[in-house]
mmCIF file of C-alpha atoms in Angstrom:
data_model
loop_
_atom_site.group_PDB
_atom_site.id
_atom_site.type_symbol
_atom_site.label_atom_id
_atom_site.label_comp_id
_atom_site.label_asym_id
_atom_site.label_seq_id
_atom_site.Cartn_x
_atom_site.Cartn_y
_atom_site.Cartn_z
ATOM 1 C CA UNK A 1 -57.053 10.123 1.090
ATOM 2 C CA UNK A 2 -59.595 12.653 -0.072
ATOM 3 C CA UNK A 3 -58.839 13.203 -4.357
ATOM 4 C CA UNK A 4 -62.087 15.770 -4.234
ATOM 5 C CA UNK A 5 -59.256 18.477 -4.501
ATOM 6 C CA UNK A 6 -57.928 16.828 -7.775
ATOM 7 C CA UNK A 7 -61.112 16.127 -9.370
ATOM 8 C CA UNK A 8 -62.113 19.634 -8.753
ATOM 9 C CA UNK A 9 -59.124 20.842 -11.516
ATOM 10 C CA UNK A 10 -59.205 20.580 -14.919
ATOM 11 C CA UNK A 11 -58.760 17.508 -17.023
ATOM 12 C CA UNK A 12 -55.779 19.605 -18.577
ATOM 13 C CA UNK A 13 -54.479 20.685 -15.288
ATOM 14 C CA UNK A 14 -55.132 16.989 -13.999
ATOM 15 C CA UNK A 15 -53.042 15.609 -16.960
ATOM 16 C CA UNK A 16 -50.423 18.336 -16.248
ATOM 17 C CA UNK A 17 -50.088 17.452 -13.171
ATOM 18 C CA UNK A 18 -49.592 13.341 -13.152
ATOM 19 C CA UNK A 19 -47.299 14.288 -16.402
ATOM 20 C CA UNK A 20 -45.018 16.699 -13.567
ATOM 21 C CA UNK A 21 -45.436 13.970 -11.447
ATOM 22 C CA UNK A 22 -43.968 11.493 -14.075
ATOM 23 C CA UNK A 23 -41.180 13.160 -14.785
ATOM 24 C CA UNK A 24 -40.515 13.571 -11.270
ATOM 25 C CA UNK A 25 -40.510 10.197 -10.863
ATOM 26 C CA UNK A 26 -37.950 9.435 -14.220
ATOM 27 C CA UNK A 27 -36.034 12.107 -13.148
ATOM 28 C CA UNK A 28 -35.534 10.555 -9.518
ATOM 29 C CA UNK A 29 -34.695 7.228 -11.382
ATOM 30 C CA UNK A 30 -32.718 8.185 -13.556
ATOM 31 C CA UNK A 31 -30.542 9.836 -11.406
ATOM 32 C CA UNK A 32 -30.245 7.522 -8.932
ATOM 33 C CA UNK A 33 -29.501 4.848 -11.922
ATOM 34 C CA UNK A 34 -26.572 7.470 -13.068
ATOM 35 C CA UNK A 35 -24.927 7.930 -9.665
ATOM 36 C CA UNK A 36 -24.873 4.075 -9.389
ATOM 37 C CA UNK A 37 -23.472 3.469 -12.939
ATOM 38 C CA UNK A 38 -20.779 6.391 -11.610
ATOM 39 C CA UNK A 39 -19.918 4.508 -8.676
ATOM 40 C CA UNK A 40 -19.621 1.045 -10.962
ATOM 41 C CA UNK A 41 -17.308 2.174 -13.420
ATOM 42 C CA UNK A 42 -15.152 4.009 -10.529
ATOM 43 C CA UNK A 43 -14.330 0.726 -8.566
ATOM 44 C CA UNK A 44 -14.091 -1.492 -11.775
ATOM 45 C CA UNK A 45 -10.998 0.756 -12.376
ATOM 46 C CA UNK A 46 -10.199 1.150 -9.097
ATOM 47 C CA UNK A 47 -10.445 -2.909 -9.390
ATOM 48 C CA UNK A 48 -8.344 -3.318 -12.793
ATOM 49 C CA UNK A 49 -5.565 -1.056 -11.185
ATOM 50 C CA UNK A 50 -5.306 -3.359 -8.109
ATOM 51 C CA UNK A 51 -5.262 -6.403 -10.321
ATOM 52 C CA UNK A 52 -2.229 -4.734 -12.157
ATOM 53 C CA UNK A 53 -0.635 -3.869 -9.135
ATOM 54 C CA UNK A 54 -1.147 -7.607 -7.887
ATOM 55 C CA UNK A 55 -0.015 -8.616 -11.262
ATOM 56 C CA UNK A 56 3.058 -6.554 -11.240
ATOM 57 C CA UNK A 57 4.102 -7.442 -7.277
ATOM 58 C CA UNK A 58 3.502 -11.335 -8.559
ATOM 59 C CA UNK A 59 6.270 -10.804 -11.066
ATOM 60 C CA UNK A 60 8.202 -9.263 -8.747
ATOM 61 C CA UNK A 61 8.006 -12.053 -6.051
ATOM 62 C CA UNK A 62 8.884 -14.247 -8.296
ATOM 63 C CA UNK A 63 11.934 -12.408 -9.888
ATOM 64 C CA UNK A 64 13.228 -11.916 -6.072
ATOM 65 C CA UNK A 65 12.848 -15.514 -5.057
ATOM 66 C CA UNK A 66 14.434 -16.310 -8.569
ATOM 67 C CA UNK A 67 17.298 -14.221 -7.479
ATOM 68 C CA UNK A 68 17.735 -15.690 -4.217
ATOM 69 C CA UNK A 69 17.990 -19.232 -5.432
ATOM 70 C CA UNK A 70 21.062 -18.573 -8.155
ATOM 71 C CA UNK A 71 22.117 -16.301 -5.345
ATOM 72 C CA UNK A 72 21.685 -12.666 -7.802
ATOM 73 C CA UNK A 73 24.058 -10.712 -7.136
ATOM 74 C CA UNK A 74 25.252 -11.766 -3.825
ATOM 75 C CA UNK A 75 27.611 -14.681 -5.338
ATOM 76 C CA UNK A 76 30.336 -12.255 -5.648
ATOM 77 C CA UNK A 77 29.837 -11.607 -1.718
ATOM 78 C CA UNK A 78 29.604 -15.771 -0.572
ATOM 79 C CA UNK A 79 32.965 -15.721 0.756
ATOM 80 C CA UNK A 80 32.675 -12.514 2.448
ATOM 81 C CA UNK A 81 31.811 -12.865 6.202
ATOM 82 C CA UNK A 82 28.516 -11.347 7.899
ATOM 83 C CA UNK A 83 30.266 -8.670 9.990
ATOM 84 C CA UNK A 84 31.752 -7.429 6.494
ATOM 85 C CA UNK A 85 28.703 -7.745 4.491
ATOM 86 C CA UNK A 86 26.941 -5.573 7.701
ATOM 87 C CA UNK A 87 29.877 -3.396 7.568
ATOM 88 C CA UNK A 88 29.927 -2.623 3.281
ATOM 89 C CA UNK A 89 25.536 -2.070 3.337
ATOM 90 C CA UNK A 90 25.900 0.322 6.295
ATOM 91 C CA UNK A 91 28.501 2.099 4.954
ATOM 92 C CA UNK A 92 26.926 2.300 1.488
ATOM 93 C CA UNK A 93 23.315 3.477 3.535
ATOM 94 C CA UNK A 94 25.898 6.310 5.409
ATOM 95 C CA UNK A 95 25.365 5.032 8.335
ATOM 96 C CA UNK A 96 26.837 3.885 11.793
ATOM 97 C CA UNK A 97 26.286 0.833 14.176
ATOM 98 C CA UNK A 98 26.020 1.946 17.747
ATOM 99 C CA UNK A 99 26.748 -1.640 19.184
ATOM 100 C CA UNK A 100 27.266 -4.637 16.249
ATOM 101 C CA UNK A 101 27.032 -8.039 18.464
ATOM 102 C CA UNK A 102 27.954 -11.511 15.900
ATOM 103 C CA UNK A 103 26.718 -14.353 17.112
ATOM 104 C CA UNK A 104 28.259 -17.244 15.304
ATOM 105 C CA UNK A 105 29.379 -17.127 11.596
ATOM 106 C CA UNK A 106 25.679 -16.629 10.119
ATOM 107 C CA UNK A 107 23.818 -14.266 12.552
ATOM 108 C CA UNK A 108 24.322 -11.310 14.012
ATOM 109 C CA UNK A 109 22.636 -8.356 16.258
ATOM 110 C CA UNK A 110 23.122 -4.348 15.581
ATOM 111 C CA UNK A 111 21.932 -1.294 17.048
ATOM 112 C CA UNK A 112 21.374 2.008 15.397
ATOM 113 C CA UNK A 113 20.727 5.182 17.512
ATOM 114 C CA UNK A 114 19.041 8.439 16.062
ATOM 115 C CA UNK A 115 19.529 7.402 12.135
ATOM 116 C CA UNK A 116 17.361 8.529 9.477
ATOM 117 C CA UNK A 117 14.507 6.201 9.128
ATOM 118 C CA UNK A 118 15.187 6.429 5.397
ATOM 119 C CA UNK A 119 18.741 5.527 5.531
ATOM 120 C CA UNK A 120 17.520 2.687 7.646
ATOM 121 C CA UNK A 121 15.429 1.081 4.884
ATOM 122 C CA UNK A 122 18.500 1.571 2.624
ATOM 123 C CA UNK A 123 20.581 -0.571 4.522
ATOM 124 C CA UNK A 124 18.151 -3.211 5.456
ATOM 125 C CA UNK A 125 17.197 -3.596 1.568
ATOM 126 C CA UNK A 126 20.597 -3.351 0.498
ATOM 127 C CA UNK A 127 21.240 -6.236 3.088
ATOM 128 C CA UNK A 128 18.233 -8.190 1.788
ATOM 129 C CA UNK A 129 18.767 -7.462 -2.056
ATOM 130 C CA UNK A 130 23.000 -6.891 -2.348
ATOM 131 C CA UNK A 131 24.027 -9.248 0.134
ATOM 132 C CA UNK A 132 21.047 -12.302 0.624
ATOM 133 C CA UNK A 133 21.213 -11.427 4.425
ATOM 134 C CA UNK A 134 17.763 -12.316 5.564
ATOM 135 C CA UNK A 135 16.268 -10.221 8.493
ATOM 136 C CA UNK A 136 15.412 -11.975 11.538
ATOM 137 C CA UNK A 137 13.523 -9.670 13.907
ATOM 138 C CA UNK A 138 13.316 -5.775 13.565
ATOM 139 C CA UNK A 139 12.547 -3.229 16.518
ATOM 140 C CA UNK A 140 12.484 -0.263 15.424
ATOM 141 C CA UNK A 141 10.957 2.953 17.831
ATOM 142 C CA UNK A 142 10.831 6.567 17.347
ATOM 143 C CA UNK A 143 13.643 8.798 18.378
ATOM 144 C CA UNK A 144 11.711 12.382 19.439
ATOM 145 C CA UNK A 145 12.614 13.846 16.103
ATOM 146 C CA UNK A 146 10.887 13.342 12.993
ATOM 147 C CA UNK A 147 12.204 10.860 10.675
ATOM 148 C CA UNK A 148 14.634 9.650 13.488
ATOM 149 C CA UNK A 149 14.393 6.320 14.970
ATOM 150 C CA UNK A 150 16.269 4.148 17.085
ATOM 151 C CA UNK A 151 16.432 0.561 15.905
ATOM 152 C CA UNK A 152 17.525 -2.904 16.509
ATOM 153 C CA UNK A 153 17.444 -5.743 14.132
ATOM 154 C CA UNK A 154 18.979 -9.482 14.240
ATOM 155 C CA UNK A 155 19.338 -11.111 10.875
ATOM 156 C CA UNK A 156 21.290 -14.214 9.472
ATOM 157 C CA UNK A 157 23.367 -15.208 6.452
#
């Protein structure tokens, strides 16, 4: 590379310009250095909020499976059969079965047509958490509306 250009300036102008070039160069750092730290502190709380979250679900595992053991709140509903358990969460979720199918004492099959998907959920939780009534399989498929489905679900005592 030919320097004749920079020994032809100045010895001011030549320190002028390796101290622009300097700073240049600390700038560039420094900035770069900044945007990481940024970046750092954002996912170490993005990090500390999933850990809470994980925490919190942990708890809440626990405090479910807890229930299910002593049987929660469903001990008032033990001698209550699965067709009327099905029956009580649907009608509590506002909600119909288009074709209810027992097989057996402790399982049964039921089909909803063009309910709320939100309603849905009700029910199933209220079977899950009310009632211990464990779901089996779930298919649930959309029902050309929005927030309609069409769903069919098997689940057990």
């Amino acid at each position: 590379m030919d320097m004749q250009w920079f020994h032809n300036l100045e010895k001011r102008e030549q320190f002028a310009l390796i101290g622009c070039v300097v700073v240049v160069v600390i700038v560039s750092f420094w900035s770069f250095y900044m945007d990481l730290h940024d970046q750092r502190e954002m996912y170490n709380k993005r990090n500390q909020k999933a850990e809470s979250t994980l925490i919190w679900l942990q708890q809440a595992v626990s405090t479910i499976q807890s229930n299910r053991g002593s049987g929660g709140s469903s001990s008032a509903f033990a001698n209550k059969s699965l067709s009327q358990l099905s029956e009580l969460a649907a009608k509590r979720s506002n909600l119909r079965f288009s074709r209810f199918q027992p097989k057996g004492d402790n399982e049964a099959q039921v089909w909803f047509d063009k309910v709320e998907f939100s309603q849905l959920l009700d029910f199933l939780a209220r079977l899950e958490l009310d009632y211990s009534v464990h779901v089996e399989t779930m298919s649930i498929n959309s029902a050309n509306a929005p927030g309609i489905v069409n769903a069919r679900i098997k689940f057990s005592k």
